[in-house]
CSV table of N, CA and C in Angstrom, one decimal:
chain,number,residue,atom,x,y,z
A,1,MET,N,4.0,16.5,14.0
A,1,MET,CA,3.1,15.4,14.5
A,1,MET,C,3.9,14.1,14.5
A,2,SER,N,4.1,13.6,15.7
A,2,SER,CA,4.9,12.3,15.8
A,2,SER,C,3.9,11.2,16.3
A,3,VAL,N,4.0,10.1,15.7
A,3,VAL,CA,3.0,9.0,16.0
A,3,VAL,C,3.8,7.8,16.4
A,4,THR,N,3.3,7.1,17.5
A,4,THR,CA,4.0,5.9,17.9
A,4,THR,C,4.0,4.9,16.8
A,5,PRO,N,5.1,4.3,16.5
A,5,PRO,CA,5.2,3.5,15.3
A,5,PRO,C,4.9,2.0,15.5
A,6,GLU,N,4.1,1.6,16.5
A,6,GLU,CA,3.9,0.2,16.7
A,6,GLU,C,3.0,-0.4,15.6
A,7,ARG,N,2.0,0.3,15.3
A,7,ARG,CA,1.0,-0.2,14.3
A,7,ARG,C,1.2,0.5,13.0
A,8,CYS,N,1.1,-0.2,11.9
A,8,CYS,CA,1.3,0.3,10.6
A,8,CYS,C,0.1,0.9,10.0
A,9,ILE,N,0.3,1.7,8.9
A,9,ILE,CA,-0.7,2.2,8.0
A,9,ILE,C,-0.7,1.2,6.8
A,10,LEU,N,-1.8,0.7,6.4
A,10,LEU,CA,-1.9,-0.1,5.2
A,10,LEU,C,-2.4,0.8,4.1
A,11,LEU,N,-1.6,1.1,3.1
A,11,LEU,CA,-1.9,1.9,1.9
A,11,LEU,C,-2.2,0.9,0.8
A,12,ILE,N,-3.5,0.9,0.3
A,12,ILE,CA,-3.9,0.0,-0.8
A,12,ILE,C,-4.0,0.9,-2.0
A,13,GLU,N,-3.0,0.9,-2.8
A,13,GLU,CA,-2.8,1.9,-3.9
A,13,GLU,C,-2.1,1.2,-5.1
A,14,ASP,N,-2.6,1.2,-6.3
A,14,ASP,CA,-2.0,0.6,-7.4
A,14,ASP,C,-1.2,1.6,-8.2
A,15,ASN,N,-1.3,2.9,-8.0
A,15,ASN,CA,-0.6,3.9,-8.8
A,15,ASN,C,0.7,4.3,-8.1
A,16,PRO,N,1.8,4.0,-8.8
A,16,PRO,CA,3.1,4.3,-8.1
A,16,PRO,C,3.3,5.7,-7.8
A,17,ASP,N,2.8,6.6,-8.7
A,17,ASP,CA,2.9,8.1,-8.4
A,17,ASP,C,2.1,8.5,-7.2
A,18,ASP,N,0.9,7.9,-7.0
A,18,ASP,CA,0.1,8.3,-5.8
A,18,ASP,C,0.7,7.7,-4.6
A,19,GLU,N,1.3,6.5,-4.7
A,19,GLU,CA,2.0,5.9,-3.6
A,19,GLU,C,3.2,6.8,-3.1
A,20,ALA,N,4.0,7.2,-4.1
A,20,ALA,CA,5.2,8.0,-3.8
A,20,ALA,C,4.7,9.4,-3.2
A,21,LEU,N,3.7,9.9,-3.7
A,21,LEU,CA,3.1,11.2,-3.2
A,21,LEU,C,2.6,11.0,-1.8
A,22,THR,N,1.9,9.9,-1.5
A,22,THR,CA,1.4,9.7,-0.1
A,22,THR,C,2.6,9.5,0.8
A,23,ARG,N,3.6,8.7,0.4
A,23,ARG,CA,4.8,8.5,1.3
A,23,ARG,C,5.5,9.9,1.6
A,24,ARG,N,5.6,10.7,0.6
A,24,ARG,CA,6.2,12.0,0.7
A,24,ARG,C,5.4,12.9,1.7
A,25,ALA,N,4.1,12.8,1.5
A,25,ALA,CA,3.2,13.6,2.4
A,25,ALA,C,3.3,13.1,3.8
A,26,PHE,N,3.4,11.8,4.1
A,26,PHE,CA,3.6,11.3,5.4
A,26,PHE,C,4.9,11.8,6.0
A,27,ALA,N,6.0,11.7,5.2
A,27,ALA,CA,7.3,12.1,5.7
A,27,ALA,C,7.3,13.6,6.0
A,28,LYS,N,6.8,14.5,5.2
A,28,LYS,CA,6.7,15.9,5.4
A,28,LYS,C,5.9,16.3,6.6
A,29,ASN,N,4.9,15.4,6.9
A,29,ASN,CA,4.0,15.7,8.1
A,29,ASN,C,4.5,14.9,9.3
A,30,ASN,N,5.7,14.3,9.3
A,30,ASN,CA,6.2,13.6,10.4
A,30,ASN,C,5.3,12.5,10.9
A,31,ILE,N,4.6,11.8,10.0
A,31,ILE,CA,3.9,10.6,10.3
A,31,ILE,C,4.8,9.4,10.1
A,32,THR,N,5.2,8.9,11.3
A,32,THR,CA,6.3,7.9,11.3
A,32,THR,C,5.9,6.5,11.4
A,33,ASN,N,4.6,6.2,11.4
A,33,ASN,CA,4.1,4.8,11.4
A,33,ASN,C,4.7,4.1,10.2
A,34,PRO,N,5.1,2.8,10.3
A,34,PRO,CA,5.5,2.1,9.1
A,34,PRO,C,4.3,2.0,8.1
A,35,VAL,N,4.6,2.1,6.9
A,35,VAL,CA,3.6,2.0,5.8
A,35,VAL,C,3.8,0.7,5.1
A,36,VAL,N,2.8,-0.1,5.0
A,36,VAL,CA,2.7,-1.3,4.2
A,36,VAL,C,1.9,-1.0,3.0
A,37,VAL,N,2.4,-1.3,1.8
A,37,VAL,CA,1.7,-1.0,0.6
A,37,VAL,C,1.2,-2.3,-0.1
A,38,ALA,N,0.0,-2.4,-0.4
A,38,ALA,CA,-0.6,-3.4,-1.2
A,38,ALA,C,-1.0,-2.8,-2.5
A,39,HIS,N,-0.5,-3.4,-3.6
A,39,HIS,CA,-0.7,-2.8,-4.9
A,39,HIS,C,-2.0,-3.2,-5.7
A,40,ASP,N,-2.7,-4.1,-5.0
A,40,ASP,CA,-4.0,-4.5,-5.6
A,40,ASP,C,-4.9,-5.1,-4.5
A,41,GLY,N,-6.1,-5.3,-4.7
A,41,GLY,CA,-7.0,-5.8,-3.7
A,41,GLY,C,-6.7,-7.2,-3.2
A,42,ALA,N,-6.2,-8.1,-4.0
A,42,ALA,CA,-5.8,-9.4,-3.6
A,42,ALA,C,-4.7,-9.4,-2.6
A,43,GLU,N,-3.7,-8.6,-2.9
A,43,GLU,CA,-2.5,-8.4,-2.1
A,43,GLU,C,-2.9,-7.8,-0.7
A,44,ALA,N,-3.8,-6.9,-0.7
A,44,ALA,CA,-4.3,-6.3,0.6
A,44,ALA,C,-5.0,-7.4,1.4
A,45,LEU,N,-5.9,-8.2,0.8
A,45,LEU,CA,-6.6,-9.2,1.6
A,45,LEU,C,-5.6,-10.3,2.1
A,46,GLU,N,-4.6,-10.6,1.3
A,46,GLU,CA,-3.6,-11.6,1.7
A,46,GLU,C,-2.9,-11.0,2.9
A,47,TYR,N,-2.5,-9.8,2.9
A,47,TYR,CA,-1.8,-9.2,4.0
A,47,TYR,C,-2.7,-9.2,5.3
A,48,LEU,N,-3.9,-8.9,5.1
A,48,LEU,CA,-4.8,-8.7,6.3
A,48,LEU,C,-5.2,-10.1,6.9
A,49,PHE,N,-5.3,-11.1,6.0
A,49,PHE,CA,-5.9,-12.4,6.5
A,49,PHE,C,-4.9,-13.5,6.6
A,50,ASP,N,-3.7,-13.3,6.1
A,50,ASP,CA,-2.7,-14.4,6.1
A,50,ASP,C,-2.0,-14.5,7.4
A,51,GLU,N,-2.2,-15.5,8.2
A,51,GLU,CA,-1.6,-15.6,9.5
A,51,GLU,C,-0.1,-15.7,9.4
A,52,ASP,N,0.4,-16.3,8.4
A,52,ASP,CA,1.9,-16.5,8.2
A,52,ASP,C,2.6,-15.2,8.1
A,53,ILE,N,2.0,-14.2,7.4
A,53,ILE,CA,2.6,-12.9,7.3
A,53,ILE,C,2.8,-12.3,8.6
A,54,HIS,N,1.8,-12.3,9.5
A,54,HIS,CA,1.9,-11.7,10.8
A,54,HIS,C,2.8,-12.5,11.7
A,55,ALA,N,2.8,-13.8,11.6
A,55,ALA,CA,3.7,-14.6,12.4
A,55,ALA,C,5.2,-14.4,12.0
A,56,ALA,N,5.4,-13.9,10.8
A,56,ALA,CA,6.8,-13.7,10.3
A,56,ALA,C,7.3,-12.3,10.7
A,57,GLY,N,6.5,-11.6,11.5
A,57,GLY,CA,7.1,-10.3,12.0
A,57,GLY,C,6.3,-9.1,11.6
A,58,ALA,N,5.3,-9.2,10.8
A,58,ALA,CA,4.5,-8.0,10.5
A,58,ALA,C,3.9,-7.5,11.8
A,59,SER,N,3.6,-6.3,12.0
A,59,SER,CA,3.2,-5.7,13.3
A,59,SER,C,1.7,-5.8,13.5
A,60,GLY,N,1.1,-6.9,13.1
A,60,GLY,CA,-0.3,-7.1,13.4
A,60,GLY,C,-1.2,-6.3,12.4
A,61,LEU,N,-2.4,-6.1,12.8
A,61,LEU,CA,-3.3,-5.4,11.9
A,61,LEU,C,-3.0,-3.9,11.9
A,62,PRO,N,-3.3,-3.2,10.8
A,62,PRO,CA,-3.0,-1.8,10.8
A,62,PRO,C,-3.9,-0.9,11.7
A,63,ILE,N,-3.3,0.2,12.0
A,63,ILE,CA,-4.1,1.2,12.8
A,63,ILE,C,-5.0,1.9,11.9
A,64,LEU,N,-4.6,2.0,10.6
A,64,LEU,CA,-5.4,2.8,9.6
A,64,LEU,C,-5.2,2.1,8.2
A,65,ILE,N,-6.3,2.0,7.5
A,65,ILE,CA,-6.2,1.6,6.1
A,65,ILE,C,-6.7,2.7,5.2
A,66,LEU,N,-5.8,3.0,4.2
A,66,LEU,CA,-6.1,4.0,3.2
A,66,LEU,C,-6.4,3.2,1.9
A,67,LEU,N,-7.6,3.2,1.5
A,67,LEU,CA,-8.1,2.3,0.4
A,67,LEU,C,-8.5,3.1,-0.8
A,68,ASP,N,-7.8,2.8,-1.9
A,68,ASP,CA,-8.2,3.3,-3.2
A,68,ASP,C,-9.3,2.4,-3.7
A,69,LEU,N,-10.2,2.8,-4.6
A,69,LEU,CA,-11.3,2.0,-5.1
A,69,LEU,C,-11.0,1.3,-6.4
A,70,LYS,N,-10.3,2.0,-7.3
A,70,LYS,CA,-10.1,1.4,-8.6
A,70,LYS,C,-8.8,0.7,-8.6
A,71,LEU,N,-8.9,-0.6,-8.2
A,71,LEU,CA,-7.7,-1.5,-8.0
A,71,LEU,C,-7.8,-2.7,-9.0
A,72,PRO,N,-6.6,-3.2,-9.4
A,72,PRO,CA,-6.6,-4.4,-10.2
A,72,PRO,C,-7.0,-5.6,-9.3
A,73,LYS,N,-7.3,-6.7,-9.9
A,73,LYS,CA,-7.6,-8.0,-9.3
A,73,LYS,C,-8.9,-8.0,-8.5
A,74,ILE,N,-8.9,-7.3,-7.4
A,74,ILE,CA,-10.1,-7.1,-6.6
A,74,ILE,C,-10.3,-5.7,-6.3
A,75,ASP,N,-11.4,-5.1,-6.6
A,75,ASP,CA,-11.6,-3.7,-6.4
A,75,ASP,C,-11.8,-3.3,-5.0
A,76,GLY,N,-11.6,-2.0,-4.7
A,76,GLY,CA,-11.6,-1.5,-3.3
A,76,GLY,C,-12.9,-1.8,-2.6
A,77,LEU,N,-14.1,-1.7,-3.2
A,77,LEU,CA,-15.3,-1.9,-2.5
A,77,LEU,C,-15.5,-3.4,-2.1
A,78,THR,N,-15.0,-4.3,-2.9
A,78,THR,CA,-15.0,-5.7,-2.5
A,78,THR,C,-14.0,-5.9,-1.4
A,79,VAL,N,-12.9,-5.3,-1.4
A,79,VAL,CA,-12.0,-5.4,-0.2
A,79,VAL,C,-12.7,-4.9,1.1
A,80,LEU,N,-13.4,-3.8,1.0
A,80,LEU,CA,-14.1,-3.2,2.1
A,80,LEU,C,-15.2,-4.2,2.6
A,81,ARG,N,-15.9,-4.7,1.6
A,81,ARG,CA,-17.0,-5.7,2.0
A,81,ARG,C,-16.4,-6.9,2.8
A,82,ARG,N,-15.2,-7.4,2.3
A,82,ARG,CA,-14.6,-8.5,3.0
A,82,ARG,C,-14.1,-8.1,4.4
A,83,LEU,N,-13.6,-6.9,4.5
A,83,LEU,CA,-13.1,-6.5,5.8
A,83,LEU,C,-14.2,-6.4,6.8
A,84,ARG,N,-15.3,-5.8,6.4
A,84,ARG,CA,-16.4,-5.7,7.3
A,84,ARG,C,-17.2,-7.0,7.6
A,85,ALA,N,-17.0,-8.0,6.8
A,85,ALA,CA,-17.6,-9.3,7.0
A,85,ALA,C,-16.9,-10.2,8.0
A,86,ASP,N,-15.6,-9.8,8.3
A,86,ASP,CA,-14.8,-10.7,9.2
A,86,ASP,C,-14.7,-10.0,10.6
A,87,PRO,N,-14.9,-10.7,11.7
A,87,PRO,CA,-14.9,-10.1,13.0
A,87,PRO,C,-13.5,-9.6,13.4
A,88,ARG,N,-12.4,-10.1,12.8
A,88,ARG,CA,-11.1,-9.7,13.1
A,88,ARG,C,-10.8,-8.3,12.5
A,89,THR,N,-11.4,-7.9,11.4
A,89,THR,CA,-11.1,-6.7,10.7
A,89,THR,C,-12.3,-5.7,10.7
A,90,ARG,N,-13.4,-6.1,11.2
A,90,ARG,CA,-14.7,-5.4,11.1
A,90,ARG,C,-14.6,-4.0,11.6
A,91,LEU,N,-13.8,-3.8,12.7
A,91,LEU,CA,-13.7,-2.5,13.3
A,91,LEU,C,-12.5,-1.6,12.9
A,92,LEU,N,-11.7,-2.1,12.0
A,92,LEU,CA,-10.5,-1.3,11.5
A,92,LEU,C,-11.0,0.0,10.9
A,93,SER,N,-10.2,1.0,11.1
A,93,SER,CA,-10.5,2.3,10.5
A,93,SER,C,-10.1,2.3,9.0
A,94,VAL,N,-11.1,2.5,8.2
A,94,VAL,CA,-10.8,2.5,6.7
A,94,VAL,C,-11.2,3.8,6.2
A,95,VAL,N,-10.3,4.5,5.5
A,95,VAL,CA,-10.5,5.7,4.8
A,95,VAL,C,-10.4,5.5,3.4
A,96,ILE,N,-11.4,5.7,2.6
A,96,ILE,CA,-11.4,5.6,1.2
A,96,ILE,C,-10.7,6.8,0.7
A,97,LEU,N,-9.5,6.7,0.0
A,97,LEU,CA,-8.7,7.8,-0.5
A,97,LEU,C,-8.6,7.5,-2.0
A,98,THR,N,-9.4,8.2,-2.8
A,98,THR,CA,-9.6,7.8,-4.2
A,98,THR,C,-9.8,9.1,-5.1
A,99,SER,N,-9.5,8.9,-6.3
A,99,SER,CA,-9.8,10.0,-7.3
A,99,SER,C,-11.2,9.9,-7.8
A,100,SER,N,-12.0,8.9,-7.4
A,100,SER,CA,-13.3,8.7,-7.9
A,100,SER,C,-14.3,9.7,-7.2
A,101,GLY,N,-15.0,10.5,-8.1
A,101,GLY,CA,-16.0,11.4,-7.6
A,101,GLY,C,-17.4,10.9,-7.8
A,102,GLU,N,-17.5,9.6,-8.2
A,102,GLU,CA,-18.8,9.0,-8.6
A,102,GLU,C,-19.7,8.9,-7.3
A,103,GLN,N,-20.9,9.4,-7.4
A,103,GLN,CA,-21.8,9.4,-6.3
A,103,GLN,C,-22.1,7.9,-5.8
A,104,GLN,N,-22.1,7.0,-6.8
A,104,GLN,CA,-22.4,5.6,-6.4
A,104,GLN,C,-21.3,5.0,-5.6
A,105,ASP,N,-20.0,5.4,-5.9
A,105,ASP,CA,-18.9,4.9,-5.1
A,105,ASP,C,-19.0,5.5,-3.7
A,106,LEU,N,-19.3,6.7,-3.5
A,106,LEU,CA,-19.4,7.4,-2.2
A,106,LEU,C,-20.5,6.7,-1.4
A,107,VAL,N,-21.7,6.5,-2.0
A,107,VAL,CA,-22.8,5.9,-1.3
A,107,VAL,C,-22.5,4.5,-0.9
A,108,GLU,N,-21.9,3.7,-1.8
A,108,GLU,CA,-21.6,2.3,-1.6
A,108,GLU,C,-20.5,2.2,-0.6
A,109,GLY,N,-19.5,3.0,-0.6
A,109,GLY,CA,-18.4,3.0,0.3
A,109,GLY,C,-18.9,3.2,1.7
A,110,TYR,N,-19.7,4.2,2.0
A,110,TYR,CA,-20.3,4.4,3.3
A,110,TYR,C,-21.2,3.3,3.7
A,111,GLY,N,-22.0,2.8,2.7
A,111,GLY,CA,-22.9,1.7,3.0
A,111,GLY,C,-22.2,0.4,3.4
A,112,LEU,N,-21.0,0.2,3.0
A,112,LEU,CA,-20.2,-0.9,3.3
A,112,LEU,C,-19.4,-0.7,4.6
A,113,GLY,N,-19.5,0.5,5.2
A,113,GLY,CA,-18.8,0.7,6.5
A,113,GLY,C,-17.5,1.5,6.4
A,114,ALA,N,-17.3,2.2,5.4
A,114,ALA,CA,-16.1,3.1,5.4
A,114,ALA,C,-16.2,4.1,6.5
A,115,ASN,N,-15.1,4.5,7.1
A,115,ASN,CA,-15.2,5.5,8.1
A,115,ASN,C,-15.1,6.9,7.6
A,116,SER,N,-14.5,7.0,6.4
A,116,SER,CA,-14.4,8.3,5.8
A,116,SER,C,-14.2,8.1,4.3
A,117,TYR,N,-14.5,9.1,3.5
A,117,TYR,CA,-14.3,9.1,2.0
A,117,TYR,C,-13.7,10.4,1.6
A,118,ILE,N,-12.5,10.3,1.1
A,118,ILE,CA,-11.7,11.5,0.7
A,118,ILE,C,-11.3,11.4,-0.8
A,119,ARG,N,-11.7,12.4,-1.5
A,119,ARG,CA,-11.2,12.5,-2.9
A,119,ARG,C,-9.8,13.1,-2.9
A,120,LYS,N,-8.9,12.4,-3.6
A,120,LYS,CA,-7.6,12.9,-3.7
A,120,LYS,C,-7.5,14.2,-4.4
A,121,PRO,N,-7.0,15.2,-3.7
A,121,PRO,CA,-6.8,16.5,-4.3
A,121,PRO,C,-5.8,16.4,-5.4
A,122,VAL,N,-6.0,17.1,-6.5
A,122,VAL,CA,-5.1,17.1,-7.6
A,122,VAL,C,-3.8,18.0,-7.3
A,123,ASP,N,-4.0,19.1,-6.6
A,123,ASP,CA,-3.0,20.0,-6.2
A,123,ASP,C,-2.1,19.4,-5.1
A,124,PHE,N,-0.8,19.4,-5.2
A,124,PHE,CA,0.1,18.8,-4.3
A,124,PHE,C,0.0,19.5,-2.9
A,125,ALA,N,-0.1,20.8,-2.8
A,125,ALA,CA,-0.3,21.5,-1.5
A,125,ALA,C,-1.6,21.0,-0.8
A,126,GLU,N,-2.6,20.9,-1.6
A,126,GLU,CA,-3.9,20.4,-1.0
A,126,GLU,C,-3.8,19.0,-0.5
A,127,PHE,N,-3.1,18.2,-1.3
A,127,PHE,CA,-2.9,16.8,-0.9
A,127,PHE,C,-2.1,16.7,0.4
A,128,MET,N,-1.0,17.5,0.5
A,128,MET,CA,-0.2,17.5,1.7
A,128,MET,C,-1.1,17.9,2.9
A,129,GLU,N,-2.0,18.9,2.8
A,129,GLU,CA,-2.8,19.3,3.9
A,129,GLU,C,-3.8,18.2,4.2
A,130,ALA,N,-4.4,17.5,3.2
A,130,ALA,CA,-5.3,16.4,3.4
A,130,ALA,C,-4.6,15.3,4.2
A,131,VAL,N,-3.4,15.0,3.9
A,131,VAL,CA,-2.7,13.9,4.6
A,131,VAL,C,-2.3,14.4,6.0
A,132,ARG,N,-2.0,15.7,6.2
A,132,ARG,CA,-1.7,16.2,7.5
A,132,ARG,C,-2.9,16.0,8.4
A,133,GLN,N,-4.1,16.4,7.9
A,133,GLN,CA,-5.3,16.3,8.7
A,133,GLN,C,-5.7,14.8,8.9
A,134,LEU,N,-5.5,14.0,7.9
A,134,LEU,CA,-5.7,12.5,8.1
A,134,LEU,C,-4.9,12.0,9.3
A,135,GLY,N,-3.6,12.3,9.2
A,135,GLY,CA,-2.7,11.9,10.3
A,135,GLY,C,-3.1,12.4,11.6
A,136,LEU,N,-3.4,13.7,11.7
A,136,LEU,CA,-3.8,14.3,13.0
A,136,LEU,C,-5.0,13.6,13.6
A,137,TYR,N,-6.0,13.4,12.7
A,137,TYR,CA,-7.3,12.9,13.3
A,137,TYR,C,-7.1,11.4,13.5
A,138,TRP,N,-6.8,10.6,12.5
A,138,TRP,CA,-6.9,9.1,12.6
A,138,TRP,C,-5.7,8.5,13.4
A,139,LEU,N,-4.6,9.2,13.5
A,139,LEU,CA,-3.5,8.6,14.3
A,139,LEU,C,-3.2,9.3,15.6
A,140,ILE,N,-3.7,10.5,15.8
A,140,ILE,CA,-3.5,11.2,17.1
A,140,ILE,C,-4.8,11.3,17.9
A,141,LEU,N,-5.8,11.9,17.3
A,141,LEU,CA,-7.1,12.2,18.0
A,141,LEU,C,-8.0,11.0,18.2
A,142,ASN,N,-8.1,10.2,17.2
A,142,ASN,CA,-9.1,9.1,17.2
A,142,ASN,C,-8.5,8.0,18.1
A,143,THR,N,-9.4,7.4,18.9
A,143,THR,CA,-9.1,6.2,19.7
A,143,THR,C,-9.6,5.0,19.0
A,144,PRO,N,-8.7,4.2,18.4
A,144,PRO,CA,-9.2,3.0,17.7
A,144,PRO,C,-9.7,1.9,18.6
A,145,PRO,N,-10.6,1.1,18.1
A,145,PRO,CA,-11.0,0.0,19.0
A,145,PRO,C,-9.9,-1.0,19.3
A,146,PRO,N,-9.9,-1.7,20.4
A,146,PRO,CA,-8.9,-2.7,20.7
A,146,PRO,C,-8.8,-3.8,19.6
A,147,PRO,N,-7.7,-4.4,19.4
A,147,PRO,CA,-7.6,-5.5,18.4
A,147,PRO,C,-8.5,-6.7,18.9
A,148,VAL,N,-9.1,-7.3,17.9
A,148,VAL,CA,-9.9,-8.5,18.2
A,148,VAL,C,-8.9,-9.7,18.3
A,149,ILE,N,-9.1,-10.5,19.4
A,149,ILE,CA,-8.2,-11.6,19.6
A,149,ILE,C,-8.9,-12.9,19.3
């Protein structure tokens, strides 16, 4: 699976092991979009809403956001709430990728406008397959909305 690398994937993940695993799964599945990593919710919001970052050469808003829920500084549900409240980011594709199996997180995530909710598989082979399917659907099959200007 080869993806046109103009638009990045924003991975919002505080666990370095999960970040490395996700990057490895992208590489093994030939997902070539640049990956920008935010290690907490505040860093993610700064990346998404700071005009100076984008003026300095970042490739605009991401084509896909992979959002963990249990984040330091600002939690994932608050990040999602802020994304959906702003017209510039309201339509971005957001996949919650988390280890949380709490029903409340699932309901609130969808209620706030998540496009998908995926529990991180514990098994590496299952995780690789989940990332392959994520890439296939969100980066190849799905037609994202045009960027808001």
